């Protein structure tokens, strides 16, 4: 009986001596909103989108002028000639639409690829930050609810953003 009590008290004393785990969380949305590289990426992509939209609008306007000129001229053309030019205009319209769609798709793909790369970089940085600062866990808080509550003192978002922005 004494051995059982001694064993239990030894286990309890060992359990009480265990070091508390170091746990913190990062607000994922705030982290990304405050991360300078993400801001720079968004600015660069917005510039590409604006350039594309300007080009698309210019091409569309030029084509509309061409189509209106054809429409005004079509009445005075022979039916076979008018039909041939209409087919040519239709083919040109389809070609322009395909070209613009390809450019739009390329911008979307570039955006997706660069954002995925950025997210991997942030994830790896947080992992290294956790190791360097001796955290047992760094949780990610987001709108999806992976952290429903966290003490303010456990929120290391500002520290991580500062460290991430300093690392270039």
Coordinates of N, CA and C in Angstrom, one line a residue:
X1 N 0.8 -1.2 0.0 CA 0.0 0.0 0.0 C 0.9 1.3 0.0
X2 N 1.9 1.2 0.8 CA 2.8 2.3 0.9 C 3.5 2.6 -0.5
X3 N 3.8 1.5 -1.2 CA 4.5 1.6 -2.5 C 3.5 2.3 -3.5
X4 N 2.2 2.0 -3.4 CA 1.2 2.5 -4.3 C 1.1 4.0 -4.0
X5 N 1.1 4.4 -2.8 CA 1.0 5.9 -2.4 C 2.2 6.6 -2.8
X6 N 3.4 5.9 -2.6 CA 4.6 6.5 -3.0 C 4.7 6.7 -4.5
X7 N 4.3 5.7 -5.3 CA 4.3 5.8 -6.7 C 3.4 6.9 -7.2
X8 N 2.2 7.0 -6.7 CA 1.2 8.0 -7.1 C 1.8 9.4 -6.8
X9 N 2.4 9.6 -5.6 CA 2.9 10.9 -5.2 C 4.1 11.2 -6.1
X10 N 4.9 10.2 -6.5 CA 6.1 10.5 -7.4 C 5.6 10.9 -8.7
X11 N 4.5 10.2 -9.3 CA 3.9 10.6 -10.5 C 3.4 12.0 -10.5
X12 N 2.7 12.3 -9.4 CA 2.1 13.7 -9.3 C 3.2 14.7 -9.2
X13 N 4.2 14.5 -8.5 CA 5.3 15.5 -8.4 C 6.0 15.6 -9.8
X14 N 6.2 14.5 -10.5 CA 6.8 14.6 -11.8 C 5.9 15.4 -12.8
X15 N 4.6 15.2 -12.7 CA 3.6 15.9 -13.5 C 3.6 17.3 -13.2
X16 N 3.7 17.7 -11.9 CA 3.7 19.1 -11.6 C 5.0 19.8 -12.0
X17 N 6.0 19.1 -12.1 CA 7.3 19.7 -12.5 C 7.4 19.9 -14.0
X18 N 6.5 19.3 -14.8 CA 6.5 19.5 -16.2 C 6.4 21.0 -16.5
X19 N 7.1 21.4 -17.5 CA 7.1 22.8 -18.0 C 5.8 23.1 -18.7
X20 N 5.2 24.2 -18.5 CA 4.0 24.6 -19.3 C 4.4 24.8 -20.7
X21 N 3.5 24.5 -21.6 CA 3.8 24.6 -23.0 C 3.6 26.1 -23.4
X22 N 4.4 26.5 -24.3 CA 4.4 27.9 -24.8 C 3.5 27.9 -26.1
X23 N 2.3 28.5 -26.0 CA 1.3 28.5 -27.1 C 0.9 30.0 -27.3
X24 N 0.8 30.3 -28.6 CA 0.4 31.6 -29.0 C -0.4 31.5 -30.3
X25 N -1.0 32.6 -30.8 CA -1.7 32.5 -32.0 C -1.4 33.8 -32.9
X26 N -1.7 33.6 -34.1 CA -1.5 34.7 -35.1 C -2.8 34.9 -35.8
X27 N -3.2 36.1 -35.9 CA -4.4 36.5 -36.7 C -4.0 36.5 -38.2
X28 N -4.4 35.5 -38.9 CA -4.0 35.3 -40.3 C -4.4 36.5 -41.2
X29 N -5.6 37.0 -41.0 CA -6.0 38.1 -41.9 C -5.2 39.3 -41.6
X30 N -5.0 39.7 -40.3 CA -4.3 40.9 -40.0 C -2.8 40.7 -40.4
X31 N -2.3 39.5 -40.2 CA -0.9 39.3 -40.6 C -0.7 39.6 -42.1
X32 N -1.6 39.0 -43.0 CA -1.5 39.2 -44.4 C -1.8 40.7 -44.8
X33 N -2.7 41.3 -44.1 CA -3.1 42.7 -44.4 C -1.9 43.6 -44.1
X34 N -1.1 43.3 -43.1 CA 0.0 44.2 -42.7 C 1.3 43.8 -43.3
X35 N 1.4 42.7 -44.0 CA 2.6 42.2 -44.6 C 3.0 43.0 -45.8
X36 N 4.1 43.7 -45.8 CA 4.5 44.6 -46.9 C 4.6 43.9 -48.2
X37 N 5.2 42.7 -48.2 CA 5.4 42.0 -49.5 C 4.0 41.7 -50.2
X38 N 3.0 41.4 -49.4 CA 1.7 41.2 -49.9 C 1.1 42.5 -50.5
X39 N 1.3 43.6 -49.8 CA 0.9 44.9 -50.3 C 1.5 45.2 -51.6
X40 N 2.8 44.9 -51.7 CA 3.6 45.2 -52.9 C 3.1 44.3 -54.1
X41 N 2.8 43.0 -53.7 CA 2.3 42.1 -54.7 C 0.9 42.6 -55.3
X42 N 0.0 43.0 -54.4 CA -1.3 43.5 -54.8 C -1.1 44.7 -55.6
X43 N -0.2 45.6 -55.3 CA 0.0 46.8 -56.1 C 0.5 46.5 -57.5
X44 N 1.4 45.5 -57.6 CA 1.9 45.1 -58.9 C 0.8 44.4 -59.7
X45 N 0.0 43.6 -59.1 CA -1.0 42.9 -59.8 C -2.1 43.9 -60.3
X46 N -2.4 44.9 -59.4 CA -3.4 45.9 -59.8 C -2.9 46.7 -61.0
X47 N -1.7 47.0 -61.0 CA -1.1 47.7 -62.2 C -1.3 46.9 -63.5
X48 N -1.0 45.6 -63.4 CA -1.2 44.7 -64.5 C -2.7 44.6 -65.0
X49 N -3.5 44.5 -64.0 CA -5.0 44.5 -64.3 C -5.4 45.8 -65.0
X50 N -5.0 46.9 -64.4 CA -5.4 48.2 -65.0 C -4.8 48.3 -66.4
X51 N -3.6 47.9 -66.6 CA -3.0 48.0 -68.0 C -3.9 47.1 -69.0
X52 N -4.2 45.9 -68.5 CA -5.0 45.0 -69.3 C -6.4 45.6 -69.6
X53 N -7.0 46.2 -68.6 CA -8.4 46.8 -68.8 C -8.3 47.9 -69.8
X54 N -7.2 48.7 -69.7 CA -7.1 49.8 -70.6 C -6.9 49.3 -72.1
X55 N -6.1 48.3 -72.2 CA -5.9 47.7 -73.5 C -7.2 47.1 -74.1
X56 N -7.9 46.4 -73.2 CA -9.2 45.8 -73.6 C -10.2 46.9 -74.1
X57 N -10.2 47.9 -73.3 CA -11.2 49.0 -73.6 C -10.8 49.7 -74.9
X58 N -9.5 49.9 -75.2 CA -9.0 50.5 -76.4 C -9.3 49.6 -77.6
X59 N -9.1 48.3 -77.5 CA -9.3 47.4 -78.6 C -10.8 47.3 -78.8
X60 N -11.6 47.2 -77.8 CA -13.1 47.2 -78.0 C -13.6 48.4 -78.7
X61 N -13.1 49.6 -78.2 CA -13.6 50.8 -78.8 C -13.2 50.9 -80.3
X62 N -11.9 50.5 -80.6 CA -11.5 50.5 -82.0 C -12.3 49.6 -82.9
X63 N -12.6 48.4 -82.3 CA -13.4 47.4 -83.1 C -14.8 48.0 -83.3
X64 N -15.4 48.6 -82.3 CA -16.8 49.2 -82.4 C -16.8 50.2 -83.5
X65 N -15.8 51.0 -83.6 CA -15.7 52.0 -84.7 C -15.6 51.4 -86.0
X66 N -14.9 50.3 -86.1 CA -14.7 49.6 -87.4 C -16.1 48.9 -87.7
X67 N -16.8 48.4 -86.8 CA -18.1 47.7 -87.0 C -19.1 48.7 -87.4
X68 N -19.1 49.9 -86.8 CA -20.0 50.9 -87.2 C -19.8 51.4 -88.6
X69 N -18.5 51.6 -89.0 CA -18.2 52.0 -90.3 C -18.6 51.0 -91.3
X70 N -18.5 49.7 -91.0 CA -18.9 48.6 -91.9 C -20.4 48.7 -92.0
X71 N -21.1 48.9 -90.9 CA -22.6 48.9 -91.0 C -23.1 50.1 -91.8
X72 N -22.5 51.2 -91.8 CA -22.8 52.4 -92.6 C -22.5 52.1 -94.1
X73 N -21.5 51.4 -94.3 CA -21.0 51.1 -95.7 C -21.7 49.9 -96.3
X74 N -22.2 49.0 -95.5 CA -22.8 47.7 -95.9 C -24.0 47.9 -96.9
X75 N -24.7 48.9 -96.7 CA -25.9 49.2 -97.5 C -25.6 49.5 -99.0
X76 N -24.4 50.0 -99.1 CA -24.0 50.4 -100.5 C -23.1 49.3 -101.2
X77 N -22.9 48.2 -100.5 CA -22.1 47.1 -101.0 C -22.9 46.1 -101.6
X78 N -22.4 45.3 -102.5 CA -23.1 44.2 -103.1 C -23.3 43.2 -102.0
X79 N -24.4 42.4 -102.0 CA -24.7 41.5 -100.9 C -23.6 40.5 -100.6
X80 N -23.0 39.9 -101.6 CA -21.9 39.0 -101.5 C -20.7 39.6 -100.8
X81 N -20.4 40.8 -101.2 CA -19.2 41.5 -100.6 C -19.5 41.9 -99.2
X82 N -20.7 42.3 -98.9 CA -21.1 42.7 -97.5 C -21.1 41.5 -96.6
X83 N -21.6 40.3 -97.2 CA -21.5 39.1 -96.4 C -20.1 38.7 -96.1
X84 N -19.2 38.8 -97.0 CA -17.8 38.4 -96.9 C -17.2 39.3 -95.8
X85 N -17.4 40.6 -95.9 CA -16.8 41.5 -94.9 C -17.4 41.3 -93.5
X86 N -18.7 40.9 -93.4 CA -19.3 40.6 -92.2 C -18.6 39.4 -91.5
X87 N -18.4 38.4 -92.3 CA -17.7 37.2 -91.8 C -16.3 37.5 -91.3
X88 N -15.6 38.4 -92.1 CA -14.2 38.8 -91.7 C -14.3 39.5 -90.3
X89 N -15.3 40.4 -90.2 CA -15.4 41.2 -88.9 C -15.7 40.2 -87.8
X90 N -16.6 39.2 -88.0 CA -16.9 38.2 -87.0 C -15.7 37.4 -86.6
X91 N -14.9 37.0 -87.5 CA -13.7 36.3 -87.2 C -12.7 37.1 -86.4
X92 N -12.6 38.4 -86.8 CA -11.7 39.3 -86.1 C -12.2 39.5 -84.7
X93 N -13.5 39.6 -84.5 CA -14.1 39.8 -83.2 C -13.8 38.6 -82.3
X94 N -14.0 37.4 -82.8 CA -13.7 36.2 -82.1 C -12.2 36.1 -81.7
X95 N -11.3 36.4 -82.7 CA -9.9 36.4 -82.4 C -9.5 37.3 -81.3
X96 N -10.1 38.5 -81.3 CA -9.8 39.5 -80.3 C -10.3 39.1 -78.9
X97 N -11.5 38.5 -78.9 CA -12.0 38.0 -77.6 C -11.1 36.8 -77.1
X98 N -10.7 36.0 -77.9 CA -9.8 34.9 -77.5 C -8.5 35.4 -76.9
X99 N -7.9 36.4 -77.6 CA -6.7 37.0 -77.2 C -6.8 37.6 -75.8
X100 N -7.9 38.4 -75.7 CA -8.2 39.1 -74.4 C -8.4 38.1 -73.3
X101 N -9.2 37.0 -73.6 CA -9.4 36.0 -72.6 C -8.1 35.3 -72.1
X102 N -7.2 35.1 -73.1 CA -6.0 34.4 -72.8 C -5.1 35.3 -71.9
X103 N -5.1 36.6 -72.2 CA -4.4 37.6 -71.3 C -5.0 37.6 -69.9
X104 N -6.3 37.7 -69.8 CA -6.9 37.7 -68.5 C -6.6 36.5 -67.7
X105 N -6.7 35.3 -68.4 CA -6.4 34.0 -67.7 C -4.9 34.0 -67.2
X106 N -4.0 34.6 -68.0 CA -2.6 34.6 -67.6 C -2.4 35.5 -66.4
X107 N -3.1 36.6 -66.3 CA -3.0 37.5 -65.1 C -3.6 36.7 -63.9
X108 N -4.7 36.1 -64.1 CA -5.3 35.3 -63.0 C -4.4 34.2 -62.5
X109 N -3.8 33.5 -63.4 CA -2.8 32.4 -63.1 C -1.6 33.0 -62.3
X110 N -1.1 34.0 -62.9 CA 0.1 34.7 -62.2 C -0.3 35.1 -60.8
X111 N -1.4 35.7 -60.6 CA -1.9 36.1 -59.3 C -2.0 34.9 -58.3
X112 N -2.6 33.9 -58.8 CA -2.8 32.7 -58.0 C -1.4 32.1 -57.6
X113 N -0.6 32.0 -58.6 CA 0.8 31.4 -58.3 C 1.6 32.2 -57.3
X114 N 1.6 33.5 -57.5 CA 2.4 34.4 -56.6 C 1.8 34.4 -55.2
X115 N 0.4 34.4 -55.1 CA -0.2 34.4 -53.8 C 0.1 33.1 -53.1
X116 N 0.1 31.9 -53.8 CA 0.4 30.7 -53.2 C 1.8 30.6 -52.7
X117 N 2.7 31.2 -53.5 CA 4.1 31.3 -53.1 C 4.3 32.1 -51.9
X118 N 3.6 33.2 -51.8 CA 3.7 34.1 -50.7 C 3.1 33.4 -49.4
X119 N 2.0 32.7 -49.5 CA 1.4 32.0 -48.4 C 2.4 31.0 -47.9
X120 N 3.0 30.2 -48.8 CA 4.0 29.2 -48.3 C 5.2 29.9 -47.6
X121 N 5.6 31.0 -48.1 CA 6.7 31.7 -47.5 C 6.3 32.2 -46.1
X122 N 5.1 32.7 -45.9 CA 4.6 33.1 -44.6 C 4.5 31.9 -43.6
X123 N 4.0 30.8 -44.1 CA 3.8 29.6 -43.3 C 5.2 29.1 -42.9
X124 N 6.1 29.1 -43.8 CA 7.5 28.6 -43.4 C 8.2 29.6 -42.4
X125 N 7.9 30.9 -42.6 CA 8.5 31.9 -41.7 C 7.9 31.7 -40.3
X126 N 6.6 31.5 -40.2 CA 6.0 31.3 -38.9 C 6.5 30.0 -38.2
X127 N 6.7 29.0 -39.0 CA 7.3 27.7 -38.5 C 8.7 28.0 -37.9
X128 N 9.6 28.7 -38.7 CA 10.9 29.0 -38.2 C 10.9 30.0 -37.0
X129 N 9.9 30.9 -37.0 CA 9.8 31.9 -35.9 C 9.4 31.1 -34.6
X130 N 8.5 30.1 -34.8 CA 8.1 29.3 -33.6 C 9.3 28.5 -33.1
X131 N 10.1 27.9 -33.9 CA 11.3 27.2 -33.5 C 12.3 28.1 -32.8
X132 N 12.6 29.3 -33.4 CA 13.6 30.2 -32.9 C 13.1 30.8 -31.6
X133 N 11.9 31.0 -31.4 CA 11.4 31.6 -30.1 C 10.8 30.6 -29.2
X134 N 11.1 29.3 -29.4 CA 10.8 28.2 -28.5 C 9.3 28.1 -28.2
X135 N 8.4 28.2 -29.2 CA 7.0 27.9 -29.1 C 6.7 26.5 -29.3
X136 N 5.8 25.9 -28.5 CA 5.3 24.6 -28.7 C 4.3 24.6 -29.8
X137 N 3.4 25.6 -29.8 CA 2.4 25.7 -30.8 C 2.2 27.2 -31.2
X138 N 2.0 27.5 -32.5 CA 1.5 28.8 -32.9 C 0.3 28.5 -33.8
X139 N -0.9 28.9 -33.3 CA -2.1 28.6 -33.9 C -2.5 29.8 -34.8
X140 N -3.3 29.5 -35.8 CA -3.7 30.5 -36.8 C -5.2 30.9 -36.5
X141 N -5.4 32.1 -36.3 CA -6.8 32.6 -36.1 C -7.3 33.1 -37.4
X142 N -8.5 32.8 -37.8 CA -9.1 33.3 -39.0 C -10.6 33.3 -38.9
X143 N -11.3 33.8 -39.9 CA -12.8 33.9 -39.9 C -13.4 32.5 -39.8
X144 N -12.7 31.5 -40.3 CA -13.2 30.1 -40.2 C -13.3 29.6 -38.8
X145 N -12.6 30.1 -37.9 CA -12.8 29.7 -36.5 C -11.8 28.7 -36.0
X146 N -10.5 28.7 -36.5 CA -9.6 27.7 -35.9 C -9.2 28.1 -34.5
X147 N -9.3 29.4 -34.2 CA -9.1 29.8 -32.8 C -10.3 30.7 -32.5
X148 N -11.1 30.2 -31.6 CA -12.3 30.9 -31.2 C -12.1 31.9 -30.2
X149 N -11.1 31.7 -29.4 CA -10.7 32.7 -28.3 C -9.2 32.6 -28.0
X150 N -8.7 33.7 -27.7 CA -7.3 33.7 -27.3 C -7.0 34.9 -26.5
X151 N -6.3 34.8 -25.4 CA -5.9 35.9 -24.6 C -5.1 36.9 -25.4
X152 N -5.3 38.2 -25.2 CA -4.5 39.2 -25.9 C -3.0 39.0 -25.8
X153 N -2.7 38.5 -24.6 CA -1.2 38.3 -24.3 C -0.6 37.2 -25.1
X154 N -1.5 36.3 -25.7 CA -1.0 35.2 -26.5 C -1.0 35.5 -28.0
X155 N -1.5 36.7 -28.4 CA -1.6 37.1 -29.8 C -0.2 37.7 -30.2
X156 N 0.5 37.0 -31.0 CA 1.9 37.5 -31.4 C 1.9 38.0 -32.9
X157 N 0.7 38.3 -33.4 CA 0.5 38.8 -34.8 C 1.5 39.9 -35.1
X158 N 1.5 41.0 -34.2 CA 2.3 42.2 -34.4 C 3.8 41.8 -34.5
X159 N 4.2 40.9 -33.6 CA 5.6 40.5 -33.5 C 6.0 39.8 -34.8
X160 N 5.1 38.9 -35.3 CA 5.4 38.1 -36.5 C 5.4 39.0 -37.7
X161 N 4.5 40.0 -37.8 CA 4.4 40.9 -38.9 C 5.7 41.7 -38.9
X162 N 6.1 42.2 -37.8 CA 7.3 43.1 -37.7 C 8.6 42.2 -38.1
X163 N 8.7 41.0 -37.7 CA 9.8 40.2 -38.0 C 9.8 39.8 -39.5
X164 N 8.6 39.5 -40.0 CA 8.4 39.1 -41.4 C 8.8 40.3 -42.3
X165 N 8.3 41.5 -42.0 CA 8.6 42.7 -42.8 C 10.1 43.1 -42.7
X166 N 10.7 42.8 -41.6 CA 12.2 43.1 -41.5 C 13.0 42.1 -42.3
X167 N 12.5 40.9 -42.5 CA 13.3 39.9 -43.3 C 13.0 40.1 -44.7
X168 N 14.0 40.5 -45.4 CA 13.9 40.7 -46.9 C 14.9 39.9 -47.6

